[in-house]
């Protein structure tokens, strides 16, 4: 591997002639954009503790009325990517959103896709294209690109959820924008997770031939996902990850084009070593406590905490309890990477 020439190797008048014409020599910067063996990564394995941020979010409820916020959110920003840039990883935006009883976060739709993962409280709901989705702890609700959505709360006490959006990617291609809308009509119908898509392996007959909606199922109740994980565990080898992907029930494909969603169960005492992979991710702790080792950094997590995993990182997750299972929710950008053709999983563990 030969040393590449530097900018300083070039005569000043030559460099100025290039600059005047908006030109740049590649070779002095080639290794920055194309390093050997592992990408250049600025993303830090950052932990956001729920215990630390919760009181600040609740305080925002006193400081800022919903009308002054539209969405009352504290953004979980990765310091390695610049705090103002609203990135948890290069592709994933994360925020903790608070809604109080009788508040409304008004109807809109936008080009980035979003999901909500409920962290605390009861009685919140999101209406997606007229479908009223109850928000109970651990429920996942999709608001795909371009679909109308608004939030409300007709219960008691604060409701908090984690928002994950593909905003950094959509923004970076200068395609992020939003349209305001009138409130959606109130609906007392059940969402599709309780009706047409109640059970895996059963679909509305009409959908086999025709009438496929791109997003047939926008709510995944946690009680069903948790039951499914516990059922999978009964049959899993000891060294097998108990890991379920949220998918579109009509196509079996990932729910959204850019971000992917999955739930992981760590059995009592389990030390899980997932393959190193090219996707970046964020992990939210639904239940339990433990430690994750991410590229040599130990993250100690508890219920409600959220942490960022850089691309190509070496990872291990340890359930702290020897008897109780822990449950993790993961968002990653593997769907985007697969579509673009550069997704990789590495079976050998370590990079240096
Ligand atoms: C958004 O639409 C919501 O609908 C939350 O609740 C957070 C962050 C950036 C852009 C759009 C919501 C958002 C957002």
Coordinates of C-alpha atoms and ligand atoms in Angstrom, one line a residue:
X1 CA 0.0 0.0 0.0
X2 CA 1.8 3.1 -1.2
X3 CA 1.6 6.5 0.5
X4 CA -0.7 8.9 -1.3
X5 CA 0.3 12.4 -2.2
X6 CA -0.8 15.2 0.0
X7 CA -2.3 18.6 -0.8
X8 CA 1.0 20.2 0.3
X9 CA 2.8 18.3 -2.3
X10 CA 1.1 20.4 -4.9
X11 CA 2.3 23.9 -6.0
X12 CA 0.1 26.7 -4.5
X13 CA -0.7 28.2 -7.8
X14 CA -2.0 24.8 -9.1
X15 CA -4.2 24.4 -6.0
X16 CA -5.6 27.9 -6.5
X17 CA -6.3 27.2 -10.1
X18 CA -8.3 24.1 -9.1
X19 CA -10.2 26.0 -6.4
X20 CA -11.1 28.8 -8.8
X21 CA -12.8 26.2 -11.0
X22 CA -14.5 24.3 -8.1
X23 CA -12.2 21.4 -8.5
X24 CA -10.4 19.2 -5.9
X25 CA -7.7 16.6 -6.2
X26 CA -9.0 13.2 -4.9
X27 CA -5.8 11.5 -3.9
X28 CA -5.0 13.6 -0.7
X29 CA -8.5 12.7 0.7
X30 CA -9.1 9.3 -0.8
X31 CA -8.3 7.4 2.3
X32 CA -10.7 9.6 4.4
X33 CA -13.6 8.6 2.3
X34 CA -12.4 5.0 1.6
X35 CA -10.5 3.7 4.5
X36 CA -9.2 0.2 4.6
X37 CA -11.3 -2.6 6.2
X38 CA -13.6 -0.5 8.3
X39 CA -15.6 2.7 7.6
X40 CA -14.8 6.0 9.3
X41 CA -17.3 6.3 12.1
X42 CA -18.2 9.4 14.2
X43 CA -21.2 7.8 15.9
X44 CA -20.6 7.2 19.6
X45 CA -22.1 4.3 21.6
X46 CA -24.2 6.8 23.5
X47 CA -26.6 5.9 26.4
X48 CA -29.6 8.0 27.2
X49 CA -30.9 7.0 30.7
X50 CA -34.6 7.3 31.2
X51 CA -34.1 8.2 34.9
X52 CA -32.0 11.2 33.8
X53 CA -34.2 12.5 31.1
X54 CA -37.7 11.8 32.4
X55 CA -37.9 14.7 34.8
X56 CA -36.7 17.1 32.1
X57 CA -39.4 15.9 29.7
X58 CA -42.0 16.2 32.4
X59 CA -40.7 19.7 33.1
X60 CA -41.2 20.5 29.4
X61 CA -44.9 19.8 30.0
X62 CA -45.0 22.7 32.5
X63 CA -42.7 25.0 30.5
X64 CA -44.1 24.6 27.0
X65 CA -47.8 24.2 26.2
X66 CA -48.5 21.8 23.4
X67 CA -49.7 24.6 21.1
X68 CA -46.2 26.1 21.4
X69 CA -44.5 22.8 20.6
X70 CA -46.7 21.0 18.0
X71 CA -44.7 17.9 19.2
X72 CA -43.3 18.1 22.7
X73 CA -40.0 16.2 22.3
X74 CA -36.5 16.0 23.7
X75 CA -34.2 14.8 20.9
X76 CA -31.7 12.1 21.7
X77 CA -28.7 13.5 19.9
X78 CA -25.4 11.6 19.4
X79 CA -22.6 13.9 20.5
X80 CA -20.2 12.3 17.9
X81 CA -22.5 13.4 15.1
X82 CA -22.9 17.0 16.4
X83 CA -25.6 17.7 19.0
X84 CA -27.5 20.1 16.7
X85 CA -27.8 17.6 13.9
X86 CA -30.6 15.5 15.6
X87 CA -28.9 12.2 14.7
X88 CA -28.8 9.2 17.0
X89 CA -26.9 7.4 14.2
X90 CA -26.2 8.6 10.7
X91 CA -29.7 7.5 9.6
X92 CA -31.8 7.4 12.7
X93 CA -33.5 10.3 14.5
X94 CA -34.7 9.6 18.1
X95 CA -36.8 11.7 20.4
X96 CA -38.8 11.2 23.6
X97 CA -42.3 12.7 23.2
X98 CA -44.6 13.7 26.0
X99 CA -48.4 14.2 25.8
X100 CA -50.6 15.2 28.7
X101 CA -54.3 14.4 29.2
X102 CA -56.6 16.1 26.7
X103 CA -53.7 17.5 24.7
X104 CA -53.7 17.1 20.9
X105 CA -50.6 17.0 18.7
X106 CA -52.1 18.1 15.5
X107 CA -52.6 16.2 12.2
X108 CA -49.8 16.3 9.7
X109 CA -48.0 14.2 7.2
X110 CA -44.4 14.3 6.0
X111 CA -41.8 12.7 3.8
X112 CA -39.8 11.0 6.6
X113 CA -41.3 7.8 8.0
X114 CA -41.7 7.5 11.7
X115 CA -42.5 4.9 14.4
X116 CA -43.6 5.4 18.0
X117 CA -42.6 3.0 20.8
X118 CA -44.5 3.6 24.0
X119 CA -42.4 4.0 27.1
X120 CA -44.8 5.0 29.8
X121 CA -48.4 5.8 30.5
X122 CA -51.8 4.7 29.3
X123 CA -54.7 6.3 27.3
X124 CA -52.6 7.9 24.5
X125 CA -53.5 7.2 20.9
X126 CA -52.2 8.0 17.5
X127 CA -54.6 8.2 14.5
X128 CA -53.0 7.1 11.3
X129 CA -55.1 7.7 8.1
X130 CA -58.3 7.5 10.2
X131 CA -57.2 4.4 12.1
X132 CA -57.2 5.0 15.9
X133 CA -54.2 3.2 17.4
X134 CA -54.2 2.9 21.2
X135 CA -50.8 3.4 22.8
X136 CA -50.0 1.1 25.6
X137 CA -46.5 0.5 27.0
X138 CA -44.3 -1.4 24.5
X139 CA -46.7 -0.9 21.5
X140 CA -45.1 -0.1 18.2
X141 CA -47.1 2.3 15.9
X142 CA -46.0 3.1 12.3
X143 CA -46.6 6.4 10.6
X144 CA -45.1 5.7 7.1
X145 CA -44.0 8.4 4.7
X146 CA -46.9 10.5 3.5
X147 CA -49.6 9.2 5.9
X148 CA -51.7 11.5 8.0
X149 CA -51.1 11.2 11.7
X150 CA -52.0 13.0 14.9
X151 CA -51.7 12.1 18.6
X152 CA -54.2 12.5 21.5
X153 CA -54.6 11.5 25.1
X154 CA -57.9 10.8 26.8
X155 CA -56.5 9.0 29.9
X156 CA -54.8 10.2 33.0
X157 CA -51.2 11.0 33.7
X158 CA -48.3 11.6 31.3
X159 CA -47.8 9.4 28.2
X160 CA -44.3 9.1 26.9
X161 CA -43.1 7.4 23.8
X162 CA -39.9 7.1 21.8
X163 CA -40.1 8.5 18.2
X164 CA -37.7 7.0 15.6
X165 CA -37.5 8.5 12.2
X166 CA -35.4 8.2 9.1
X167 CA -35.2 12.0 9.2
X168 CA -31.3 12.3 9.0
X169 CA -31.3 10.3 5.7
X170 CA -34.4 12.1 4.2
X171 CA -33.0 15.5 5.3
X172 CA -29.5 14.7 3.9
X173 CA -31.0 14.2 0.4
X174 CA -33.0 17.5 0.8
X175 CA -36.3 15.7 0.7
X176 CA -37.7 16.4 4.2
X177 CA -40.9 18.4 4.4
X178 CA -44.3 18.4 6.1
X179 CA -48.0 19.3 5.3
X180 CA -50.5 20.4 8.0
X181 CA -54.0 19.0 8.0
X182 CA -57.4 19.4 9.6
X183 CA -58.1 17.0 12.5
X184 CA -59.0 13.5 11.3
X185 CA -62.6 12.3 12.0
X186 CA -62.9 10.5 15.3
X187 CA -63.1 6.7 15.0
X188 CA -64.3 4.1 17.5
X189 CA -63.3 1.2 15.2
X190 CA -60.6 -1.2 16.4
X191 CA -57.2 -1.0 14.8
X192 CA -56.2 -3.8 12.3
X193 CA -54.0 -5.6 14.9
X194 CA -57.2 -6.5 16.7
X195 CA -59.2 -7.4 13.6
X196 CA -57.9 -8.3 10.1
X197 CA -54.3 -9.1 11.1
X198 CA -54.9 -10.5 14.6
X199 CA -53.0 -13.7 13.9
X200 CA -49.8 -14.6 12.0
X201 CA -50.6 -16.8 9.0
X202 CA -54.1 -15.6 8.5
X203 CA -54.9 -12.8 6.0
X204 CA -58.1 -11.2 4.7
X205 CA -59.0 -13.5 1.8
X206 CA -59.4 -10.6 -0.6
X207 CA -55.8 -9.5 -0.1
X208 CA -54.4 -12.7 -1.6
X209 CA -55.5 -11.5 -5.1
X210 CA -55.9 -7.8 -4.8
X211 CA -56.5 -4.8 -2.7
X212 CA -53.1 -4.9 -1.0
X213 CA -52.5 -1.8 1.0
X214 CA -48.8 -0.9 1.3
X215 CA -49.2 -0.6 5.1
X216 CA -51.9 -3.0 6.2
X217 CA -50.8 -3.1 9.8
X218 CA -49.6 0.0 11.6
X219 CA -49.9 -1.1 15.2
X220 CA -48.1 -4.0 16.9
X221 CA -49.3 -4.5 20.5
X222 CA -46.5 -5.3 22.9
X223 CA -48.5 -8.1 24.6
X224 CA -48.6 -10.1 21.4
X225 CA -44.9 -9.5 20.6
X226 CA -43.9 -10.4 24.2
X227 CA -46.0 -13.6 24.0
X228 CA -44.4 -14.5 20.7
X229 CA -40.9 -14.1 22.0
X230 CA -41.6 -16.3 25.0
X231 CA -43.1 -18.9 22.7
X232 CA -40.0 -18.8 20.4
X233 CA -37.7 -19.2 23.4
X234 CA -39.3 -22.6 24.2
X235 CA -38.0 -24.0 21.0
X236 CA -34.7 -22.1 20.6
X237 CA -31.3 -23.6 21.0
X238 CA -29.3 -22.2 23.9
X239 CA -26.9 -20.3 21.6
X240 CA -29.7 -19.0 19.4
X241 CA -30.9 -15.4 19.6
X242 CA -34.6 -15.1 20.5
X243 CA -35.2 -12.3 18.0
X244 CA -38.3 -11.4 16.1
X245 CA -38.6 -8.9 13.2
X246 CA -41.7 -6.7 12.8
X247 CA -42.8 -7.2 9.2
X248 CA -45.6 -6.3 6.8
X249 CA -48.0 -9.3 7.2
X250 CA -49.1 -9.1 3.5
X251 CA -45.6 -9.3 2.0
X252 CA -43.4 -10.6 4.8
X253 CA -41.0 -7.8 4.1
X254 CA -39.7 -5.2 6.5
X255 CA -42.4 -2.7 7.5
X256 CA -40.7 0.4 6.2
X257 CA -38.2 1.0 3.4
X258 CA -35.4 2.6 5.4
X259 CA -35.6 1.6 9.0
X260 CA -36.2 -1.9 10.4
X261 CA -37.7 -2.9 13.8
X262 CA -37.2 -6.0 15.9
X263 CA -37.5 -7.3 19.4
X264 CA -34.9 -9.3 21.3
X265 CA -35.4 -11.5 24.4
X266 CA -32.4 -12.2 26.6
X267 CA -33.0 -15.2 28.7
X268 CA -32.0 -15.1 32.4
X269 CA -28.2 -15.0 32.6
X270 CA -27.8 -14.9 28.8
X271 CA -24.7 -13.4 27.1
X272 CA -25.7 -12.7 23.5
X273 CA -23.1 -12.0 20.8
X274 CA -24.9 -10.9 17.6
X275 CA -22.9 -10.8 14.4
X276 CA -21.1 -7.7 13.6
X277 CA -22.9 -5.9 10.8
X278 CA -22.8 -2.9 8.6
X279 CA -26.1 -1.4 9.8
X280 CA -26.3 1.2 12.6
X281 CA -28.9 0.7 15.3
X282 CA -30.5 2.0 18.4
X283 CA -31.7 -0.2 21.2
X284 CA -34.4 0.6 23.7
X285 CA -34.8 -1.4 26.9
X286 CA -38.4 -2.5 27.3
X287 CA -37.9 -4.7 30.4
X288 CA -34.9 -5.8 32.5
X289 CA -31.4 -4.6 33.1
X290 CA -27.9 -5.5 31.9
X291 CA -24.8 -4.5 30.2
X292 CA -23.8 -4.2 26.5
X293 CA -20.3 -4.1 25.3
X294 CA -20.1 -2.0 22.1
X295 CA -16.6 -1.7 20.5
X296 CA -15.1 -2.0 24.0
X297 CA -17.3 0.5 25.8
X298 CA -19.6 -0.9 28.5
X299 CA -23.1 0.4 28.6
X300 CA -25.2 -0.4 31.7
X301 CA -28.8 -0.3 31.0
X302 CA -32.1 -0.4 32.8
X303 CA -35.8 -0.3 31.8
X304 CA -36.6 2.8 29.7
X305 CA -33.0 3.4 28.6
X306 CA -31.9 3.8 25.0
X307 CA -28.5 3.5 23.4
X308 CA -26.9 3.9 20.0
X309 CA -24.9 1.3 18.2
X310 CA -22.5 2.5 15.4
X311 CA -22.1 0.7 12.1
X312 CA -19.7 -2.3 12.0
X313 CA -19.5 -2.4 15.9
X314 CA -18.6 -5.5 17.9
X315 CA -21.5 -6.1 20.3
X316 CA -22.4 -8.2 23.3
X317 CA -25.4 -8.0 25.5
X318 CA -25.5 -9.5 29.0
X319 CA -28.7 -9.9 30.9
X320 CA -27.9 -8.9 34.5
X321 CA -30.6 -11.1 36.0
X322 CA -29.9 -14.9 36.2
X323 CA -33.6 -15.7 36.3
X324 CA -35.7 -12.9 34.7
X325 CA -35.8 -12.3 31.0
X326 CA -34.9 -8.9 29.5
X327 CA -36.6 -7.5 26.4
X328 CA -35.0 -5.1 24.0
X329 CA -36.5 -3.1 21.1
X330 CA -34.2 -2.4 18.2
X331 CA -34.3 0.0 15.3
X332 CA -31.7 -0.3 12.5
X333 CA -31.1 0.9 9.0
X334 CA -30.6 -2.6 7.5
X335 CA -33.6 -2.4 5.2
X336 CA -32.1 0.7 3.5
X337 CA -28.6 -0.9 3.3
X338 CA -30.1 -4.2 1.8
X339 CA -32.0 -2.2 -0.8
X340 CA -28.9 -0.2 -1.7
X341 CA -26.8 -3.4 -1.9
X342 CA -24.1 -2.8 0.8
X343 CA -25.6 -4.6 3.8
X344 CA -23.2 -7.1 5.4
X345 CA -23.0 -9.4 8.3
X346 CA -19.6 -10.6 9.5
X347 CA -19.3 -14.0 11.1
X348 CA -15.8 -13.4 12.5
X349 CA -16.1 -11.2 15.5
X350 CA -13.4 -8.7 15.7
X351 CA -12.1 -5.7 13.9
X352 CA -9.2 -3.8 15.4
Ligands
LIG1 C1 -43.0 14.2 13.9 O1 -43.9 14.3 12.9 C2 -43.4 13.7 15.1 O2 -45.6 13.2 14.4 C3 -42.4 13.5 16.1 O3 -45.1 12.9 16.5 C4 -41.1 13.9 16.0 C5 -39.4 14.9 14.6 C6 -39.0 15.4 13.4 C7 -39.9 15.5 12.4 C8 -41.2 15.1 12.5 C9 -44.8 13.2 15.4 C10 -40.7 14.5 14.8 C11 -41.6 14.6 13.7

